[in-house]
Each structure stands twice: as C-alpha cells, then as structure tokens.
Amino acid sequence: MEWCLKQPKIELHAHLNGSVRNSTLLELAKVQGEKGVVVFADVEHVIMKNDRSLVECFKMFDLIHVLTTDHETVTRITREVIEDFAAENIVYVELRTTPKRNEAKGMTKRSYMEAVIDGLRSVDTVDVSFIPSDLNRENSSRYFASNDNGITRRRIFVRLLLSIDRRESTAAAMDTVQLALELRSLGVVGIDLSGNPLVGNWDTFLQPLLFAKDKGLPITLHCGEVKNRKEEVQAMLDFLPQRIGHAIFFEEQQWKQLKQSKIPVEICLTSNIRTECVTSINNHHFG
Ligand SMILES: [Zn+2]
C-alpha cells in the first residue's frame, strides 16, 4: 500500500458525489437532521455502511444529493475531494459531476458549476492547475509548483467532465452540453452519461450527445453496468464514444467490437466487486 500511495497516478473516473468524505457527510447530515430534512440516526447507518450493492449506491447518491444542495457545500466538497486525491498522490484527475438546478436555493446548472470551480480555486494543501490556458506553465513545472516565496508545493492537474444523469430529459441534457461548451476555457474537457442504469433510455440522450460530438466535445458513457441491456450496449458501441465506463455485461460479439474499436475502458475492479456487479476478482472481465 505504501508503494501504491507513493506512485504518481491518474484518476479518470471520479464522481464528485461519489468521493465525499464520510466525516463531511456525517457533519452535513447532522445539520440537515437538526432542520428536520433527514433523520440523522437513519442516515448515519447508511453513510457508515461499508459494502453497497449498485442499487444501494444509487440510494446513497440520492441521500448525498439531499445533503449537498447549496453552493457553499458544493464548493466545500470539491475542495476536500481534490485535497484527498492529492494526498494519495493523484497527479491528474478528471472529476465528473452532474450540474444541478435547485430553484429553492437559487441554483442553476451554471451557478452549480461556478461553485465547483470555486472549490478548485479554494484548495489550500496543493497547487491546483485546471485552466487549459495554463498549459505552458503546466508543462514547465509538471508535478511541483513554486510560489513567490520560493516554497515548492505539490501540484495536481484537474479537468472536469459534466455528467448527464439518466433521469434527465433531452432538453436538460442539451443544457448540460451547452454549459460544457461554454466552460471549456475553465477546464471542462468532456461529457459523461451516468446515473442509475435501470432508469432512462439511450434515445433520450442521443441528440444532445450527437450535438456534443459534432462540437468536438469528447464523450464517455457508463455502459453495460447491468444485465439485459443488449440493445443499449450495442447502440453505445455504435456511437463510438471516446471512452466507456465499466463494460461489464457485454455479449461475445460486443467484446469483439469493443476490442476492434480500440475504445479505452475505465475499469475499477474494487467498485465492481463491492457493488456486486462482478461476483469475484477471478471472474472479472479485466482479465
Ligand atoms: Zn461511474
């Protein structure tokens, strides 16, 4: 483990809401408990549970969504997540998040993303490089940055992927793609399709994703996370995204197509085992 921690690493599949500290979630749950929004005792049990099935994971995401509704909290969790990744010696992270609208809090998809970007700006423990126009600066000093006092600090490169949630409508997905295009200069490098794989249809997202593709925005799709989605997996493969996430339940022919297409796959063995999508490491498709 010591050796693993020491190696510089890249993280290409990190969901903001999936990376929040337990201690922060408990603290937020306590506050929301006092306001009567949640029952703390119930929530505490859910947060501290170690292994979750995929269904339980999405229940957990719904809970996190309830706990992280205001701009200030979005900024805080972003800051903490980046600090935690840097502490594990991640040198490049693509953080994905679903821009959310919440009228009660005066939150738009854009202001949500501004809160995320504020979080990147407020990181204190490591130098964060997230604006692509910093490229020259980025290349010159790689993993370390010196400030005006000549003190050298570790550096983490951060890029953002805007996620379309499978619960969203075509219009809402299109809003996310538009926002991603507008925020390219602030480090947004692509679009992700994610959320509960048992919800929503590929057809709903095809038009916004084609628009993104047409504009040259790279796309990664959560694909084949649950059984019996043969047609959807096929449609996703035929779409030719830049990357695919998970790729668990593929038919033989689809494996062949995937390999021929040379589309890189984002795989997390630990996640697949813990969410019970794969029964054991010996049966994992990574092999
Ligand atoms: Zn994911």
mmCIF file of C-alpha atoms and ligand atoms in Angstrom:
data_model
loop_
_atom_site.group_PDB
_atom_site.id
_atom_site.type_symbol
_atom_site.label_atom_id
_atom_site.label_comp_id
_atom_site.label_asym_id
_atom_site.label_seq_id
_atom_site.Cartn_x
_atom_site.Cartn_y
_atom_site.Cartn_z
ATOM 1 C CA MET A 1 0.000 0.000 0.000
ATOM 2 C CA GLU A 2 2.856 2.333 0.820
ATOM 3 C CA TRP A 3 4.316 1.731 -2.631
ATOM 4 C CA CYS A 4 0.921 2.329 -4.280
ATOM 5 C CA LEU A 5 0.459 5.595 -2.428
ATOM 6 C CA LYS A 6 3.893 6.793 -3.496
ATOM 7 C CA GLN A 7 3.335 6.297 -7.233
ATOM 8 C CA PRO A 8 2.064 9.295 -9.205
ATOM 9 C CA LYS A 9 -1.371 8.284 -10.509
ATOM 10 C CA ILE A 10 -4.089 9.459 -12.846
ATOM 11 C CA GLU A 11 -7.768 9.167 -11.966
ATOM 12 C CA LEU A 12 -10.133 9.199 -14.929
ATOM 13 C CA HIS A 13 -13.377 8.040 -13.339
ATOM 14 C CA ALA A 14 -14.116 10.044 -10.210
ATOM 15 C CA HIS A 15 -17.637 11.209 -9.434
ATOM 16 C CA LEU A 16 -17.660 14.270 -7.174
ATOM 17 C CA ASN A 17 -20.624 12.990 -5.151
ATOM 18 C CA GLY A 18 -19.053 9.543 -5.007
ATOM 19 C CA SER A 19 -15.859 10.884 -3.420
ATOM 20 C CA VAL A 20 -17.177 12.947 -0.496
ATOM 21 C CA ARG A 21 -15.561 12.305 2.901
ATOM 22 C CA ASN A 22 -17.688 10.265 5.311
ATOM 23 C CA SER A 23 -16.851 12.765 8.057
ATOM 24 C CA THR A 24 -18.252 15.595 5.912
ATOM 25 C CA LEU A 25 -21.391 13.629 5.074
ATOM 26 C CA LEU A 26 -21.986 12.955 8.770
ATOM 27 C CA GLU A 27 -21.492 16.619 9.588
ATOM 28 C CA LEU A 28 -23.905 17.708 6.846
ATOM 29 C CA ALA A 29 -26.406 15.032 7.920
ATOM 30 C CA LYS A 30 -26.303 16.367 11.471
ATOM 31 C CA VAL A 31 -27.138 19.883 10.261
ATOM 32 C CA GLN A 32 -29.930 18.631 7.995
ATOM 33 C CA GLY A 33 -31.145 16.409 10.851
ATOM 34 C CA GLU A 34 -31.497 19.421 13.125
ATOM 35 C CA LYS A 35 -33.516 21.152 10.398
ATOM 36 C CA GLY A 36 -35.741 18.087 10.116
ATOM 37 C CA VAL A 37 -34.751 17.414 6.493
ATOM 38 C CA VAL A 38 -33.386 13.942 7.344
ATOM 39 C CA VAL A 39 -33.463 11.602 10.355
ATOM 40 C CA PHE A 40 -29.812 11.566 11.463
ATOM 41 C CA ALA A 41 -29.858 8.094 13.051
ATOM 42 C CA ASP A 42 -31.108 6.504 9.807
ATOM 43 C CA VAL A 43 -28.702 8.470 7.652
ATOM 44 C CA GLU A 44 -25.690 7.698 9.841
ATOM 45 C CA HIS A 45 -26.248 3.990 9.309
ATOM 46 C CA VAL A 46 -26.409 4.414 5.513
ATOM 47 C CA ILE A 47 -23.255 6.555 5.369
ATOM 48 C CA MET A 48 -21.142 4.225 7.502
ATOM 49 C CA LYS A 49 -22.165 1.054 5.647
ATOM 50 C CA ASN A 50 -19.051 -0.403 4.046
ATOM 51 C CA ASP A 51 -20.243 -2.511 1.125
ATOM 52 C CA ARG A 52 -23.141 -1.389 -1.000
ATOM 53 C CA SER A 53 -24.869 -3.090 -3.901
ATOM 54 C CA LEU A 54 -25.318 -0.972 -7.027
ATOM 55 C CA VAL A 55 -28.944 -0.286 -6.017
ATOM 56 C CA GLU A 56 -27.825 0.838 -2.541
ATOM 57 C CA CYS A 57 -25.182 3.056 -4.141
ATOM 58 C CA PHE A 58 -27.842 4.977 -6.014
ATOM 59 C CA LYS A 59 -29.857 5.339 -2.796
ATOM 60 C CA MET A 60 -26.696 6.735 -1.228
ATOM 61 C CA PHE A 61 -26.253 9.176 -4.148
ATOM 62 C CA ASP A 62 -29.844 10.376 -3.629
ATOM 63 C CA LEU A 63 -29.024 10.973 0.018
ATOM 64 C CA ILE A 64 -25.806 12.832 -0.825
ATOM 65 C CA HIS A 65 -27.830 14.924 -3.240
ATOM 66 C CA VAL A 66 -30.151 15.929 -0.367
ATOM 67 C CA LEU A 67 -27.141 16.821 1.819
ATOM 68 C CA THR A 68 -25.270 18.902 -0.770
ATOM 69 C CA THR A 69 -27.881 21.268 -2.173
ATOM 70 C CA ASP A 70 -26.332 24.700 -1.611
ATOM 71 C CA HIS A 71 -23.426 26.416 -3.364
ATOM 72 C CA GLU A 72 -21.305 26.611 -0.247
ATOM 73 C CA THR A 73 -21.457 22.848 0.294
ATOM 74 C CA VAL A 74 -20.684 22.104 -3.365
ATOM 75 C CA THR A 75 -17.586 24.319 -3.076
ATOM 76 C CA ARG A 76 -16.547 22.613 0.155
ATOM 77 C CA ILE A 77 -16.886 19.029 -1.093
ATOM 78 C CA THR A 78 -14.998 19.896 -4.290
ATOM 79 C CA ARG A 79 -12.129 21.359 -2.272
ATOM 80 C CA GLU A 80 -11.970 18.349 0.046
ATOM 81 C CA VAL A 81 -12.172 15.799 -2.759
ATOM 82 C CA ILE A 82 -9.245 17.405 -4.603
ATOM 83 C CA GLU A 83 -7.230 17.634 -1.383
ATOM 84 C CA ASP A 84 -7.896 13.936 -0.716
ATOM 85 C CA PHE A 85 -6.873 12.890 -4.220
ATOM 86 C CA ALA A 86 -3.689 14.959 -3.975
ATOM 87 C CA ALA A 87 -2.905 13.323 -0.618
ATOM 88 C CA GLU A 88 -2.966 9.935 -2.403
ATOM 89 C CA ASN A 89 -0.532 11.316 -4.982
ATOM 90 C CA ILE A 90 -3.023 11.601 -7.817
ATOM 91 C CA VAL A 91 -1.330 13.990 -10.257
ATOM 92 C CA TYR A 92 -4.148 14.240 -12.804
ATOM 93 C CA VAL A 93 -7.830 13.852 -12.084
ATOM 94 C CA GLU A 94 -10.877 14.182 -14.263
ATOM 95 C CA LEU A 95 -13.671 14.956 -11.866
ATOM 96 C CA ARG A 96 -17.158 14.341 -13.161
ATOM 97 C CA THR A 97 -20.300 15.868 -11.759
ATOM 98 C CA THR A 98 -23.918 16.432 -12.767
ATOM 99 C CA PRO A 99 -24.735 20.169 -12.863
ATOM 100 C CA LYS A 100 -27.915 20.534 -10.827
ATOM 101 C CA ARG A 101 -30.759 23.004 -10.755
ATOM 102 C CA ASN A 102 -32.372 23.793 -7.441
ATOM 103 C CA GLU A 103 -34.746 26.722 -7.599
ATOM 104 C CA ALA A 104 -35.335 26.788 -3.830
ATOM 105 C CA LYS A 105 -31.603 27.541 -3.338
ATOM 106 C CA GLY A 106 -31.347 29.846 -6.345
ATOM 107 C CA MET A 107 -29.107 27.295 -8.023
ATOM 108 C CA THR A 108 -28.817 26.963 -11.786
ATOM 109 C CA LYS A 109 -26.659 24.448 -13.632
ATOM 110 C CA ARG A 110 -24.225 27.259 -14.333
ATOM 111 C CA SER A 111 -24.063 28.519 -10.733
ATOM 112 C CA TYR A 112 -23.603 24.910 -9.580
ATOM 113 C CA MET A 113 -20.549 24.646 -11.839
ATOM 114 C CA GLU A 114 -19.284 28.011 -10.631
ATOM 115 C CA ALA A 115 -19.457 26.614 -7.098
ATOM 116 C CA VAL A 116 -17.404 23.599 -8.227
ATOM 117 C CA ILE A 117 -14.817 25.883 -9.837
ATOM 118 C CA ASP A 118 -14.735 27.996 -6.658
ATOM 119 C CA GLY A 119 -13.909 24.745 -4.874
ATOM 120 C CA LEU A 120 -10.925 24.166 -7.178
ATOM 121 C CA ARG A 121 -9.758 27.717 -6.527
ATOM 122 C CA SER A 122 -10.063 27.317 -2.753
ATOM 123 C CA VAL A 123 -7.848 24.229 -2.430
ATOM 124 C CA ASP A 124 -5.119 25.028 0.025
ATOM 125 C CA THR A 125 -2.949 21.954 0.501
ATOM 126 C CA VAL A 126 -1.766 21.563 -3.091
ATOM 127 C CA ASP A 127 -1.326 23.713 -6.184
ATOM 128 C CA VAL A 128 -4.336 23.142 -8.483
ATOM 129 C CA SER A 129 -3.926 23.613 -12.215
ATOM 130 C CA PHE A 130 -7.271 23.470 -14.001
ATOM 131 C CA ILE A 131 -7.360 26.204 -16.657
ATOM 132 C CA PRO A 132 -6.088 24.864 -20.003
ATOM 133 C CA SER A 133 -4.543 28.245 -20.898
ATOM 134 C CA ASP A 134 -2.080 27.473 -18.111
ATOM 135 C CA LEU A 135 -0.651 24.794 -20.392
ATOM 136 C CA ASN A 136 2.770 26.371 -20.762
ATOM 137 C CA ARG A 137 3.032 26.817 -17.046
ATOM 138 C CA GLU A 138 1.769 23.272 -16.553
ATOM 139 C CA ASN A 139 4.348 21.754 -18.846
ATOM 140 C CA SER A 140 7.260 23.659 -17.453
ATOM 141 C CA SER A 141 6.918 22.542 -13.867
ATOM 142 C CA ARG A 142 4.990 19.265 -14.042
ATOM 143 C CA TYR A 143 4.192 17.949 -10.589
ATOM 144 C CA PHE A 144 5.570 20.764 -8.490
ATOM 145 C CA ALA A 145 4.903 24.493 -8.273
ATOM 146 C CA SER A 146 6.892 27.249 -6.633
ATOM 147 C CA ASN A 147 5.171 30.256 -5.132
ATOM 148 C CA ASP A 148 6.555 33.788 -4.765
ATOM 149 C CA ASN A 149 8.415 32.814 -1.602
ATOM 150 C CA GLY A 150 10.189 30.005 -3.416
ATOM 151 C CA ILE A 151 8.309 27.352 -1.463
ATOM 152 C CA THR A 152 7.725 24.244 -3.566
ATOM 153 C CA ARG A 153 4.363 22.562 -3.341
ATOM 154 C CA ARG A 154 2.852 19.541 -4.969
ATOM 155 C CA ARG A 155 0.661 20.159 -7.998
ATOM 156 C CA ILE A 156 -2.465 18.404 -9.176
ATOM 157 C CA PHE A 157 -3.956 18.838 -12.642
ATOM 158 C CA VAL A 158 -7.736 18.861 -12.589
ATOM 159 C CA ARG A 159 -10.156 18.658 -15.500
ATOM 160 C CA LEU A 160 -13.937 18.471 -15.354
ATOM 161 C CA LEU A 161 -16.468 16.239 -17.087
ATOM 162 C CA LEU A 162 -20.104 17.317 -16.975
ATOM 163 C CA SER A 163 -22.414 14.382 -16.397
ATOM 164 C CA ILE A 164 -25.838 13.881 -17.868
ATOM 165 C CA ASP A 165 -27.992 11.975 -15.376
ATOM 166 C CA ARG A 166 -30.077 9.194 -16.909
ATOM 167 C CA ARG A 167 -33.134 10.663 -15.173
ATOM 168 C CA GLU A 168 -32.853 13.863 -17.210
ATOM 169 C CA SER A 169 -34.897 14.905 -20.249
ATOM 170 C CA THR A 170 -33.467 15.579 -23.700
ATOM 171 C CA ALA A 171 -33.752 19.337 -23.071
ATOM 172 C CA ALA A 172 -31.968 19.122 -19.703
ATOM 173 C CA ALA A 173 -29.197 17.025 -21.275
ATOM 174 C CA MET A 174 -28.846 19.613 -24.020
ATOM 175 C CA ASP A 175 -28.476 22.352 -21.374
ATOM 176 C CA THR A 176 -25.581 20.388 -19.847
ATOM 177 C CA VAL A 177 -23.856 20.017 -23.224
ATOM 178 C CA GLN A 178 -24.253 23.751 -23.907
ATOM 179 C CA LEU A 179 -22.829 24.565 -20.479
ATOM 180 C CA ALA A 180 -19.875 22.236 -21.064
ATOM 181 C CA LEU A 181 -19.104 24.039 -24.318
ATOM 182 C CA GLU A 182 -19.282 27.416 -22.569
ATOM 183 C CA LEU A 183 -16.974 26.247 -19.768
ATOM 184 C CA ARG A 184 -14.263 24.709 -21.925
ATOM 185 C CA SER A 185 -11.939 27.575 -21.099
ATOM 186 C CA LEU A 186 -12.373 26.724 -17.398
ATOM 187 C CA GLY A 187 -11.203 23.155 -17.719
ATOM 188 C CA VAL A 188 -14.284 21.241 -18.881
ATOM 189 C CA VAL A 189 -12.985 18.556 -21.227
ATOM 190 C CA GLY A 190 -15.964 16.309 -21.876
ATOM 191 C CA ILE A 191 -19.409 14.880 -21.277
ATOM 192 C CA ASP A 192 -20.333 11.793 -19.289
ATOM 193 C CA LEU A 193 -23.565 9.803 -19.272
ATOM 194 C CA SER A 194 -24.193 8.245 -15.879
ATOM 195 C CA GLY A 195 -26.769 7.607 -13.177
ATOM 196 C CA ASN A 196 -28.912 4.630 -12.305
ATOM 197 C CA PRO A 197 -28.568 2.254 -15.282
ATOM 198 C CA LEU A 198 -32.069 0.888 -14.659
ATOM 199 C CA VAL A 199 -33.523 4.328 -15.388
ATOM 200 C CA GLY A 200 -33.848 6.192 -18.700
ATOM 201 C CA ASN A 201 -33.373 5.366 -22.365
ATOM 202 C CA TRP A 202 -30.438 5.849 -24.677
ATOM 203 C CA ASP A 203 -32.718 7.522 -27.240
ATOM 204 C CA THR A 204 -33.379 10.381 -24.820
ATOM 205 C CA PHE A 205 -29.697 11.373 -24.860
ATOM 206 C CA LEU A 206 -28.744 10.612 -28.442
ATOM 207 C CA GLN A 207 -29.482 14.063 -29.855
ATOM 208 C CA PRO A 208 -27.571 16.037 -27.151
ATOM 209 C CA LEU A 209 -24.662 13.582 -27.368
ATOM 210 C CA LEU A 210 -24.535 13.854 -31.150
ATOM 211 C CA PHE A 211 -24.506 17.636 -30.769
ATOM 212 C CA ALA A 212 -21.583 17.371 -28.306
ATOM 213 C CA LYS A 213 -19.752 15.075 -30.698
ATOM 214 C CA ASP A 214 -20.366 17.472 -33.563
ATOM 215 C CA LYS A 215 -18.815 20.272 -31.471
ATOM 216 C CA GLY A 216 -15.746 18.161 -30.764
ATOM 217 C CA LEU A 217 -16.513 17.543 -27.093
ATOM 218 C CA PRO A 218 -15.190 14.124 -26.022
ATOM 219 C CA ILE A 219 -17.754 11.719 -24.539
ATOM 220 C CA THR A 220 -17.565 8.876 -22.048
ATOM 221 C CA LEU A 221 -20.536 6.586 -21.446
ATOM 222 C CA HIS A 222 -21.336 4.334 -18.486
ATOM 223 C CA CYS A 223 -22.070 1.198 -20.453
ATOM 224 C CA GLY A 224 -23.163 -2.365 -19.644
ATOM 225 C CA GLU A 225 -23.428 -1.888 -15.870
ATOM 226 C CA VAL A 226 -26.481 -4.125 -15.576
ATOM 227 C CA LYS A 227 -27.640 -7.303 -17.295
ATOM 228 C CA ASN A 228 -30.044 -7.479 -20.222
ATOM 229 C CA ARG A 229 -29.237 -4.201 -21.904
ATOM 230 C CA LYS A 230 -28.005 -5.742 -25.115
ATOM 231 C CA GLU A 231 -29.606 -3.143 -27.425
ATOM 232 C CA GLU A 232 -28.371 -0.207 -25.383
ATOM 233 C CA VAL A 233 -24.814 -1.557 -25.186
ATOM 234 C CA GLN A 234 -24.919 -2.058 -28.945
ATOM 235 C CA ALA A 235 -26.184 1.476 -29.581
ATOM 236 C CA MET A 236 -23.468 2.892 -27.320
ATOM 237 C CA LEU A 237 -20.723 0.922 -29.085
ATOM 238 C CA ASP A 238 -22.023 2.049 -32.473
ATOM 239 C CA PHE A 239 -21.957 5.653 -31.231
ATOM 240 C CA LEU A 240 -18.153 5.397 -30.890
ATOM 241 C CA PRO A 241 -17.583 7.424 -27.703
ATOM 242 C CA GLN A 242 -14.023 8.397 -26.707
ATOM 243 C CA ARG A 243 -14.242 6.161 -23.614
ATOM 244 C CA ILE A 244 -16.545 3.648 -21.980
ATOM 245 C CA GLY A 245 -17.066 3.122 -18.262
ATOM 246 C CA HIS A 246 -17.291 -0.372 -16.690
ATOM 247 C CA ALA A 247 -18.248 -2.571 -19.716
ATOM 248 C CA ILE A 248 -19.412 -5.450 -17.533
ATOM 249 C CA PHE A 249 -22.348 -7.095 -19.287
ATOM 250 C CA PHE A 250 -21.279 -7.433 -22.906
ATOM 251 C CA GLU A 251 -22.162 -10.178 -25.380
ATOM 252 C CA GLU A 252 -19.355 -12.053 -27.111
ATOM 253 C CA GLN A 253 -19.845 -10.124 -30.345
ATOM 254 C CA GLN A 254 -19.804 -6.831 -28.410
ATOM 255 C CA TRP A 255 -16.461 -7.721 -26.811
ATOM 256 C CA LYS A 256 -15.068 -8.244 -30.288
ATOM 257 C CA GLN A 257 -16.464 -4.932 -31.479
ATOM 258 C CA LEU A 258 -15.105 -3.151 -28.409
ATOM 259 C CA LYS A 259 -11.616 -4.547 -28.983
ATOM 260 C CA GLN A 260 -11.683 -3.687 -32.667
ATOM 261 C CA SER A 261 -12.870 -0.151 -31.930
ATOM 262 C CA LYS A 262 -9.931 0.373 -29.529
ATOM 263 C CA ILE A 263 -12.169 2.448 -27.261
ATOM 264 C CA PRO A 264 -10.436 2.645 -23.857
ATOM 265 C CA VAL A 265 -12.476 1.304 -20.928
ATOM 266 C CA GLU A 266 -12.483 2.843 -17.457
ATOM 267 C CA ILE A 267 -12.471 -0.093 -15.054
ATOM 268 C CA CYS A 268 -12.462 -0.187 -11.278
ATOM 269 C CA LEU A 269 -12.153 -3.743 -10.002
ATOM 270 C CA THR A 270 -12.862 -2.763 -6.399
ATOM 271 C CA SER A 271 -16.034 -0.908 -7.348
ATOM 272 C CA ASN A 272 -17.327 -3.787 -9.459
ATOM 273 C CA ILE A 273 -16.774 -6.306 -6.681
ATOM 274 C CA ARG A 274 -18.153 -4.117 -3.904
ATOM 275 C CA THR A 275 -21.274 -3.183 -5.830
ATOM 276 C CA GLU A 276 -21.747 -6.894 -6.593
ATOM 277 C CA CYS A 277 -21.741 -6.371 -10.365
ATOM 278 C CA VAL A 278 -18.970 -8.988 -10.625
ATOM 279 C CA THR A 279 -19.019 -11.983 -8.264
ATOM 280 C CA SER A 280 -15.269 -12.298 -7.698
ATOM 281 C CA ILE A 281 -11.977 -10.921 -8.894
ATOM 282 C CA ASN A 282 -11.309 -14.228 -10.692
ATOM 283 C CA ASN A 283 -14.389 -13.701 -12.870
ATOM 284 C CA HIS A 284 -13.595 -10.104 -13.661
ATOM 285 C CA HIS A 285 -13.633 -9.123 -17.326
ATOM 286 C CA PHE A 286 -10.405 -7.159 -16.909
ATOM 287 C CA GLY A 287 -8.511 -10.436 -17.336
HETATM 288 ZN ZN ZN B 1 -19.162 5.940 -12.628
#
